[in-house]
Amino acid sequence: MKFIATDVTDSAARLAEMVTRQQGKPGFAIDSYFYRSHVTYQTELEQIVYKSWIYAGHISQIPNHGDYFLFELGEDSIIVSRDDIGKVQVMHNICRHRGSRVCEEKSGNRKTYVCPYHGWVYNTDGSLMTARDMDLLEGFSCDDYGLKQVRFEVFQGMIFINLDDEAGDFRGPLEKLNTVLGAYDLANARVADARIYRVDANWKLCLENYLECYHCATSHRAYARGHTLKELDHKVRPLNEAMWARAEKVTGIKGITAGFYDYYDAASAFGACAYHSRYALYEGYQTGSEDGKPVAPLMGHMQGFDGGAGDFQLGPLTFMLNYPDHCVLYRFIPRGITSTDMEIVWFVNGDAEAGVDYDRDKLTWLWHRTSQEDEAIIVRNSEGVNSHFFEPGPYHPEFEAMSMKFISWYLDALGRGAVSGSE
């Protein structure tokens, strides 16, 4: 559903009322209002998305001085670059004169950024080099008008950004994952493929779908053959316990099974989620592929296949599923009330060579197929929840537990924004 009718009576006061009403129904899916409201969407951007830590890209995308790529978030564009002395820079793609974007190509290499409108020229670190004839303005200084900088953290090769200058620390939460994430040596990994699936649905529907596996057995037959998350915990606990018992010896990574659950309300700072758990694959499955057989060389420091996979959350909108031979990153980016970019990135060992050590189609087969299936069911879900006759039902207490945690966190954050907006 690409288009929905705009409610001209919508307001911050109504949003606050709807949040309060929804908080009085814990354990139930949220009202269609939260998927349709333009006031809600704007408040989400300001109070949640722009204040959260989000994966922007990988260090391998900017290996050389002057390299850059653009990261699109909502209606905004961010330049992620390596300047002329080799430092990573993250800047708003907005000229400080009249607001034109200074960079249009999605990626490339630049010696400078030149605004195409009035010709202001910026260095690769964002500082303003020249502003044509602005010396006629008394007191004007180039030092005052560099591109606005964005907070960022580089962790194990991954670049995370936060558009809130006052955002809480993310380095500390990420450091808790040093051992379990470091096993894959992502800092030296290769991006084997990356694809954006534009889903015609509200971003929360995409995220809620990822957070639960209640639908896995019925919607993802290929995934469900190998992954135990499709079952209730008590049914697969023996498989998990057996995998946990052998994991350290087989992988060679001490502490590989350590769990961390600092996410949503339990995060140390707003939007600074850090989560890891390791779960078993079914017998006969070593990795996430069509037949469960390896599709690439072992990642980083991994020494073997333990029949397990690492499940990670890195901020509210970024997730990873890491197999011993490849890693899959999911990121959900709002692009409008009824539009979401669901991006998937496949990582392999940095020494792996396409066509020799791995076949790209075999590597991406499972999660490309699963993402196409997700797109179909999410769009159908969107069409249903946007009906005027939709009545939210109860979440499953185990399968949809993470969805409930997200919604609780989401409503609290939205409520704070709604109150400030109605004052």
Coordinates of C-alpha atoms in Angstrom, one line a residue:
M1 CA 0.0 0.0 0.0
K2 CA 2.0 3.0 -1.3
F3 CA -0.6 5.6 -0.5
I4 CA -3.0 6.2 2.4
A5 CA -5.5 9.0 3.1
T6 CA -4.1 11.8 5.2
D7 CA -6.1 12.6 8.3
V8 CA -6.3 16.4 8.4
T9 CA -7.5 16.4 12.0
D10 CA -4.4 14.6 13.2
S11 CA -2.4 16.4 15.9
A12 CA 0.2 16.1 18.7
A13 CA -2.6 16.0 21.2
R14 CA -4.3 13.1 19.5
L15 CA -1.0 11.3 19.3
A16 CA -0.5 11.7 23.0
E17 CA -4.0 10.4 23.6
M18 CA -3.4 7.3 21.3
V19 CA -0.1 6.5 23.1
T20 CA -1.8 6.6 26.5
R21 CA -4.6 4.4 25.2
Q22 CA -2.2 1.9 23.6
Q23 CA -0.1 1.7 26.8
G24 CA -3.3 0.6 28.6
K25 CA -3.3 -2.5 26.3
P26 CA 0.0 -4.3 27.0
G27 CA 0.5 -7.5 25.1
F28 CA -1.6 -6.3 22.1
A29 CA -0.5 -5.2 18.7
I30 CA -0.7 -1.4 18.1
D31 CA -3.6 0.4 16.5
S32 CA -3.5 1.2 12.8
Y33 CA -3.2 4.9 13.8
F34 CA 0.5 4.4 14.4
Y35 CA 1.0 3.2 10.9
R36 CA -1.1 5.9 9.2
S37 CA -0.5 9.1 11.1
H38 CA 1.8 11.7 9.6
V39 CA 2.2 13.3 13.0
T40 CA 3.3 10.0 14.4
Y41 CA 5.8 9.5 11.6
Q42 CA 7.4 13.0 12.0
T43 CA 7.6 12.4 15.8
E44 CA 9.2 9.0 15.2
L45 CA 11.9 10.6 13.1
E46 CA 12.6 13.3 15.6
Q47 CA 12.3 11.3 18.9
I48 CA 13.4 7.8 17.8
V49 CA 15.2 7.5 14.5
Y50 CA 17.4 10.6 14.6
K51 CA 18.3 9.8 18.3
S52 CA 19.3 6.1 17.7
W53 CA 22.6 4.6 16.7
I54 CA 22.3 3.2 13.2
Y55 CA 24.7 1.2 11.0
A56 CA 25.7 3.4 8.1
G57 CA 28.2 1.2 6.3
H58 CA 31.5 -0.7 6.4
I59 CA 35.0 0.7 6.4
S60 CA 35.8 -1.3 3.3
Q61 CA 33.5 1.0 1.3
I62 CA 36.0 3.9 1.8
P63 CA 39.5 2.3 1.6
N64 CA 41.2 5.3 0.0
H65 CA 41.7 9.0 0.8
G66 CA 38.8 10.9 -0.7
D67 CA 36.4 7.9 -1.0
Y68 CA 32.8 8.4 0.1
F69 CA 29.4 6.9 0.1
L70 CA 26.0 8.4 0.8
F71 CA 23.6 7.0 3.5
E72 CA 20.0 8.0 3.1
L73 CA 17.8 8.2 6.2
G74 CA 14.2 9.4 6.0
E75 CA 14.4 12.5 3.9
D76 CA 18.0 13.2 4.8
S77 CA 21.4 12.4 3.2
I78 CA 24.6 11.8 5.0
I79 CA 28.1 11.7 3.5
V80 CA 30.4 9.0 5.0
S81 CA 33.9 9.6 3.8
R82 CA 37.7 9.3 4.3
D83 CA 39.3 12.7 4.1
D84 CA 42.6 13.6 2.4
I85 CA 44.6 12.6 5.5
G86 CA 42.8 9.2 5.9
K87 CA 40.4 10.0 8.7
V88 CA 36.8 8.9 8.6
Q89 CA 34.3 11.8 8.4
V90 CA 30.5 11.8 8.6
M91 CA 28.7 15.0 7.5
H92 CA 25.3 16.2 6.5
N93 CA 24.9 16.5 2.8
I94 CA 23.6 20.1 3.0
C95 CA 25.4 23.2 1.8
R96 CA 25.6 25.8 4.6
H97 CA 24.5 28.5 2.2
R98 CA 21.1 27.7 0.8
G99 CA 20.8 24.0 1.6
S100 CA 21.5 22.3 -1.7
R101 CA 23.0 18.9 -1.6
V102 CA 26.7 19.1 -2.3
C103 CA 27.0 15.4 -3.4
E104 CA 24.6 13.5 -5.7
E105 CA 26.4 10.3 -6.8
K106 CA 25.9 7.5 -4.3
S107 CA 29.6 6.8 -4.0
G108 CA 32.9 7.8 -5.5
N109 CA 36.1 9.7 -4.8
R110 CA 36.3 13.5 -4.3
K111 CA 39.1 16.0 -3.7
T112 CA 36.5 18.5 -2.7
Y113 CA 32.7 18.8 -2.4
V114 CA 31.4 21.6 -4.6
C115 CA 27.8 22.9 -4.2
P116 CA 26.3 22.9 -7.7
Y117 CA 24.0 25.8 -6.9
H118 CA 26.4 28.7 -6.0
G119 CA 29.7 27.1 -6.0
W120 CA 30.8 26.9 -2.4
V121 CA 33.7 24.5 -2.1
Y122 CA 34.2 22.2 0.9
N123 CA 37.3 20.2 1.8
T124 CA 37.0 16.4 2.3
D125 CA 36.9 16.9 6.1
G126 CA 33.8 19.2 5.6
S127 CA 35.5 22.5 6.3
L128 CA 34.6 25.3 3.9
M129 CA 37.4 26.1 1.5
T130 CA 36.0 29.0 -0.5
A131 CA 32.7 30.8 -0.8
R132 CA 32.7 32.9 -3.9
D133 CA 32.6 36.7 -3.3
M134 CA 31.3 36.2 0.3
D135 CA 34.1 38.5 1.4
L136 CA 31.7 41.3 0.7
L137 CA 29.7 40.2 3.7
E138 CA 31.2 41.9 6.8
G139 CA 32.4 39.4 9.4
F140 CA 31.9 36.4 7.1
S141 CA 34.4 33.6 7.9
C142 CA 34.7 30.2 6.2
D143 CA 35.5 28.7 9.6
D144 CA 31.9 29.2 10.6
Y145 CA 30.3 27.4 7.7
G146 CA 31.7 23.9 7.3
L147 CA 29.4 21.0 6.6
K148 CA 27.6 20.0 9.8
Q149 CA 29.3 17.0 11.4
V150 CA 27.5 13.8 12.5
R151 CA 28.4 11.7 15.6
F152 CA 29.8 8.3 14.7
E153 CA 31.6 5.3 16.0
V154 CA 33.7 2.8 14.1
F155 CA 33.5 -0.6 15.7
Q156 CA 35.1 -3.7 14.2
G157 CA 34.9 -2.2 10.8
M158 CA 31.3 -1.1 11.0
I159 CA 30.4 2.6 11.0
F160 CA 27.5 3.6 13.2
I161 CA 26.0 7.1 13.2
N162 CA 23.7 9.1 15.4
L163 CA 22.1 12.4 14.4
D164 CA 21.7 13.6 18.0
D165 CA 24.6 15.6 19.2
E166 CA 23.7 14.6 22.8
A167 CA 23.2 10.9 22.2
G168 CA 24.4 8.5 24.8
D169 CA 27.5 6.5 24.5
F170 CA 27.5 3.5 22.1
R171 CA 31.1 2.5 22.4
G172 CA 30.6 0.9 25.9
P173 CA 27.7 -1.3 24.9
L174 CA 29.5 -2.4 21.7
E175 CA 32.6 -3.3 23.7
K176 CA 30.5 -5.9 25.5
L177 CA 30.3 -7.7 22.2
N178 CA 34.0 -7.6 21.5
T179 CA 34.6 -11.4 21.9
V180 CA 31.5 -12.8 20.3
L181 CA 31.5 -10.3 17.4
G182 CA 35.3 -10.2 17.2
A183 CA 35.3 -13.9 16.3
Y184 CA 34.3 -13.0 12.7
D185 CA 37.0 -10.3 12.3
L186 CA 34.5 -8.0 10.5
A187 CA 37.1 -5.2 10.4
N188 CA 39.0 -7.2 7.8
A189 CA 35.9 -8.8 6.2
R190 CA 34.8 -8.4 2.6
V191 CA 31.3 -7.2 1.6
A192 CA 30.3 -9.9 -0.8
D193 CA 27.0 -8.4 -1.7
A194 CA 24.5 -5.8 -0.5
R195 CA 20.9 -5.3 -1.6
I196 CA 18.1 -2.9 -0.8
Y197 CA 14.6 -4.2 -0.8
R198 CA 12.2 -1.3 -0.9
V199 CA 9.1 -2.4 1.0
D200 CA 5.8 -0.6 0.5
A201 CA 5.0 -0.6 4.2
N202 CA 5.6 1.3 7.4
W203 CA 9.0 0.7 9.0
K204 CA 7.5 -0.7 12.2
L205 CA 5.8 -3.5 10.3
C206 CA 9.2 -4.5 8.7
L207 CA 10.9 -4.4 12.1
E208 CA 8.2 -6.2 14.0
N209 CA 8.3 -8.9 11.4
Y210 CA 12.1 -9.4 11.9
L211 CA 11.8 -9.5 15.7
E212 CA 9.5 -12.5 15.7
C213 CA 9.7 -16.0 14.3
Y214 CA 6.0 -16.9 14.8
H215 CA 5.7 -16.7 11.1
C216 CA 8.8 -18.6 10.1
A217 CA 7.3 -22.1 9.9
T218 CA 4.5 -20.9 7.6
S219 CA 6.2 -18.2 5.6
H220 CA 9.8 -19.3 5.3
R221 CA 9.9 -23.0 4.5
A222 CA 13.6 -23.0 3.4
Y223 CA 14.7 -21.0 6.5
A224 CA 12.7 -23.2 8.8
R225 CA 14.4 -26.4 7.6
G226 CA 17.6 -25.3 9.2
H227 CA 16.9 -22.8 12.0
T228 CA 15.5 -23.8 15.4
L229 CA 14.0 -20.3 16.1
K230 CA 10.9 -21.5 14.4
E231 CA 10.1 -23.6 17.5
L232 CA 9.2 -22.9 21.1
D233 CA 12.3 -22.8 23.3
H234 CA 11.5 -26.0 25.3
K235 CA 11.2 -28.0 22.1
V236 CA 14.7 -27.2 20.9
R237 CA 16.5 -26.7 24.2
P238 CA 18.3 -30.1 23.9
L239 CA 19.8 -29.0 20.6
N240 CA 20.8 -25.7 22.0
E241 CA 22.4 -27.2 25.0
A242 CA 24.4 -29.7 22.9
M243 CA 25.6 -26.9 20.7
W244 CA 26.6 -24.7 23.6
A245 CA 28.6 -27.6 25.1
R246 CA 30.7 -28.0 22.0
A247 CA 30.8 -24.4 20.7
E248 CA 34.1 -23.2 22.3
K249 CA 36.1 -26.3 21.4
V250 CA 34.8 -26.5 17.8
T251 CA 35.0 -22.8 17.0
G252 CA 38.2 -22.1 19.0
I253 CA 36.5 -19.0 20.5
K254 CA 36.4 -18.8 24.3
G255 CA 33.1 -17.2 25.3
I256 CA 31.4 -17.6 22.0
T257 CA 28.1 -18.6 23.7
A258 CA 28.0 -15.6 26.1
G259 CA 24.6 -13.8 25.9
F260 CA 24.1 -10.0 26.2
Y261 CA 20.6 -8.6 26.4
D262 CA 21.0 -4.8 26.7
Y263 CA 18.3 -3.7 24.2
Y264 CA 15.4 -1.4 24.1
D265 CA 14.3 -0.5 27.7
A266 CA 17.3 -2.4 29.0
A267 CA 19.9 -0.5 26.9
S268 CA 22.4 1.7 28.8
A269 CA 21.4 4.7 26.7
F270 CA 18.6 5.5 24.4
G271 CA 19.0 3.9 21.0
A272 CA 22.2 2.1 22.1
C273 CA 21.0 -1.5 21.9
A274 CA 23.6 -4.3 22.2
Y275 CA 22.3 -7.9 22.1
H276 CA 23.8 -11.4 21.4
S277 CA 22.6 -14.9 21.7
R278 CA 23.8 -18.1 20.0
Y279 CA 21.3 -20.7 19.0
A280 CA 21.5 -24.1 17.3
L281 CA 20.8 -25.0 13.7
Y282 CA 19.1 -28.4 13.0
E283 CA 21.3 -31.5 12.6
G284 CA 22.9 -31.6 9.3
Y285 CA 22.9 -27.8 8.9
Q286 CA 26.3 -26.1 9.3
T287 CA 25.3 -22.7 8.0
G288 CA 22.5 -20.7 6.4
S289 CA 22.4 -22.0 2.9
E290 CA 20.0 -23.8 0.6
D291 CA 21.3 -27.3 1.7
G292 CA 23.0 -26.3 5.0
K293 CA 26.5 -26.9 3.6
P294 CA 29.2 -24.3 3.8
V295 CA 29.2 -21.6 1.1
A296 CA 32.4 -19.7 1.9
P297 CA 35.7 -20.1 3.9
L298 CA 35.4 -19.7 7.7
M299 CA 35.1 -16.2 9.0
G300 CA 37.9 -14.5 10.9
H301 CA 39.1 -16.5 13.8
M302 CA 36.5 -19.2 13.5
Q303 CA 38.0 -22.7 13.4
G304 CA 35.0 -24.9 12.7
F305 CA 31.3 -25.3 12.4
D306 CA 29.6 -25.9 15.7
G307 CA 26.1 -26.1 14.3
G308 CA 25.2 -22.7 15.7
A309 CA 24.6 -19.1 14.7
G310 CA 25.2 -15.8 16.4
D311 CA 22.2 -13.5 16.7
F312 CA 23.1 -9.8 17.2
Q313 CA 21.3 -6.5 17.6
L314 CA 23.4 -3.3 17.2
G315 CA 21.1 -0.3 17.9
P316 CA 17.3 -0.4 17.4
L317 CA 17.3 -0.8 13.6
T318 CA 20.4 -3.0 12.9
F319 CA 20.7 -6.8 13.3
M320 CA 23.2 -9.5 12.3
L321 CA 22.9 -13.2 11.9
N322 CA 26.5 -14.6 11.8
Y323 CA 27.3 -18.1 10.7
P324 CA 30.8 -19.5 10.9
D325 CA 31.4 -19.0 7.2
H326 CA 29.5 -15.7 6.5
C327 CA 27.6 -13.0 8.2
V328 CA 24.3 -11.4 7.2
L329 CA 23.4 -7.8 8.3
Y330 CA 19.9 -6.5 8.3
R331 CA 19.1 -2.8 8.5
F332 CA 15.7 -1.1 8.4
I333 CA 15.5 2.5 7.3
P334 CA 12.2 4.6 7.2
R335 CA 11.8 6.4 3.9
G336 CA 8.2 7.6 4.3
I337 CA 5.0 6.6 6.2
T338 CA 4.5 3.7 3.8
S339 CA 8.0 3.0 2.6
T340 CA 11.0 1.2 4.1
D341 CA 14.4 0.3 2.9
M342 CA 15.3 -3.1 4.1
E343 CA 19.0 -3.5 3.4
I344 CA 20.9 -6.8 3.6
V345 CA 24.7 -7.0 3.6
W346 CA 26.6 -10.3 3.2
F347 CA 30.1 -10.5 4.6
V348 CA 32.7 -13.1 3.9
N349 CA 36.3 -13.5 5.1
G350 CA 38.5 -10.7 3.8
D351 CA 40.7 -13.2 1.9
A352 CA 37.8 -14.9 0.1
E353 CA 37.7 -14.3 -3.6
A354 CA 34.4 -14.3 -5.5
G355 CA 34.1 -17.1 -8.1
V356 CA 36.9 -19.0 -6.4
D357 CA 36.2 -19.3 -2.7
Y358 CA 32.5 -18.6 -2.9
D359 CA 29.6 -18.4 -5.4
R360 CA 27.7 -15.2 -4.8
D361 CA 24.3 -16.7 -5.8
K362 CA 24.8 -19.7 -3.4
L363 CA 26.0 -17.4 -0.6
T364 CA 23.0 -15.1 -0.9
W365 CA 20.3 -17.7 -1.8
L366 CA 18.7 -18.2 1.6
W367 CA 18.4 -14.6 2.8
H368 CA 17.5 -13.2 -0.6
R369 CA 14.7 -15.7 -0.8
T370 CA 13.7 -15.1 2.7
S371 CA 13.7 -11.3 2.2
Q372 CA 11.5 -11.6 -0.9
E373 CA 9.1 -13.7 1.2
D374 CA 9.2 -11.1 3.9
E375 CA 8.4 -8.3 1.5
A376 CA 5.3 -10.2 0.3
I377 CA 4.0 -10.9 3.8
I378 CA 4.8 -7.4 5.1
V379 CA 3.0 -5.7 2.2
R380 CA 0.0 -7.9 2.8
N381 CA 0.2 -7.1 6.5
S382 CA 0.3 -3.4 5.7
E383 CA -2.8 -3.7 3.6
G384 CA -4.6 -5.3 6.5
V385 CA -3.6 -3.0 9.3
N386 CA -4.4 0.1 7.2
S387 CA -8.0 -1.1 7.0
H388 CA -10.5 1.0 8.9
F389 CA -11.9 -2.2 10.3
F390 CA -8.6 -3.6 11.7
E391 CA -8.7 -4.6 15.4
P392 CA -5.3 -5.5 16.9
G393 CA -5.0 -8.9 18.4
P394 CA -2.7 -10.3 21.2
Y395 CA 1.0 -11.0 20.7
H396 CA 2.2 -14.5 21.3
P397 CA 3.9 -14.5 24.7
E398 CA 7.1 -16.3 23.6
F399 CA 7.4 -16.0 19.8
E400 CA 6.6 -12.3 19.8
A401 CA 8.3 -11.4 23.1
M402 CA 10.9 -9.1 21.4
S403 CA 8.1 -7.4 19.4
M404 CA 6.4 -6.6 22.7
K405 CA 9.7 -5.2 24.1
F406 CA 10.1 -3.0 21.1
I407 CA 6.6 -1.7 21.2
S408 CA 6.9 -0.8 24.9
W409 CA 10.1 1.1 24.2
Y410 CA 8.6 2.7 21.1
L411 CA 5.5 3.9 22.9
D412 CA 7.5 5.4 25.8
A413 CA 9.7 7.3 23.4
L414 CA 6.8 8.4 21.3
G415 CA 4.9 9.5 24.4
R416 CA 7.7 11.8 25.4
G417 CA 7.7 13.4 22.0
A418 CA 3.9 13.7 21.9
V419 CA 3.8 15.5 25.2
S420 CA 6.5 18.0 24.2
G421 CA 4.8 18.5 20.9
S422 CA 1.4 19.3 22.4
E423 CA 2.7 21.8 24.9

